[in-house]
Amino acid sequence: MQRYFVSPEQFGAEQVSIGGEDARHIAKVMRGKAGDKLIVSDGVSREALTEIASIEIGEIVVNIVEALEMTHEPRIQITVAQSLPKGDKLETVIQKCTEIGAVAFAPFHSERTIVQYDERKEGKRLERWRKICKEAAEQAHRNIVPDVLSPLSWKQLLQSFSGYDAVYFCYEKEEGLQLRSAAAPWVAGLSPDSQGKVMVVVGPEGGFSPEECQAAEAAGAVSVGLGRRILRCETAGMVAAACILYESGEMGGA
């Protein structure tokens, strides 16, 4: 069943108003008609099975049929911090990590970032990234739409580490501690009803410098490897997020 996100203001006691591109999608692409069922979520605390009541130009009104429990979110909240890669690689990271279960994305600049980020185009880039995130969340039947932050400087990224229970710095030259060895004891220490807040930090195409690794560790991150093979920058975040969620039992793990 098709799922759509609306703002909390659009989610009433008995009806929900769906507008913009979603309304056009329902009317034109899905060829929706009165009586069709949809799942609608406000992305915060309410989700419902609904039935189309009326279709107008630019607005679909649906009646709430049944309130639904929001049970599709992992208890470990993962933020994927990705150094800005070339081309549309970040779009791939956002799309796939949203499907896997990440709750936020923090693009950032690092020493070996190749792409020249144009701040004048930041608004349009953010709008596109957030649209991709919303569409992926709908496709994956997420209860929330993950947040995509404005790109951070390296200094800002390091300062953000203190807001997480654990920060795993994926370093391709790390030959000692591997992600599973670092994450498994931490996950095992969580009580069944508690949530954990984790950041996974991934470098650009050229990886991180030794100085960046040292700075990250000094700021509280744990440097980890992701196995004996070198992963592309757009692959590493997906693998790290999946590994952590598997260890928590989210994907049938321990």
CSV table of N, CA and C in Angstrom, one decimal, residues 17 55 80 104 169 185 188 209 231 246:
chain,number,residue,atom,x,y,z
A,17,SER,N,-5.0,16.3,5.0
A,17,SER,CA,-4.9,17.0,3.7
A,17,SER,C,-3.6,16.7,3.1
A,55,ILE,N,-10.8,14.4,-4.3
A,55,ILE,CA,-9.7,14.7,-5.1
A,55,ILE,C,-9.9,16.0,-5.8
A,80,VAL,N,24.6,9.1,9.5
A,80,VAL,CA,25.7,8.8,8.6
A,80,VAL,C,26.3,10.1,8.2
A,104,ALA,N,19.5,10.2,10.1
A,104,ALA,CA,20.0,11.5,9.7
A,104,ALA,C,21.2,11.4,8.9
A,169,PHE,N,34.6,5.9,13.4
A,169,PHE,CA,35.3,6.6,12.3
A,169,PHE,C,35.9,5.5,11.4
A,185,PRO,N,29.9,-5.0,21.7
A,185,PRO,CA,29.8,-4.9,23.2
A,185,PRO,C,29.0,-3.7,23.6
A,188,ALA,N,25.3,-4.7,23.0
A,188,ALA,CA,25.0,-5.7,24.1
A,188,ALA,C,24.7,-5.0,25.4
A,209,SER,N,43.1,11.5,6.0
A,209,SER,CA,44.5,11.5,6.3
A,209,SER,C,44.8,11.0,7.7
A,231,LEU,N,36.3,-0.4,0.5
A,231,LEU,CA,35.0,-0.1,-0.1
A,231,LEU,C,35.0,1.3,-0.7
A,246,TYR,N,22.3,-4.9,12.4
A,246,TYR,CA,22.3,-6.4,12.5
A,246,TYR,C,22.7,-6.8,13.9
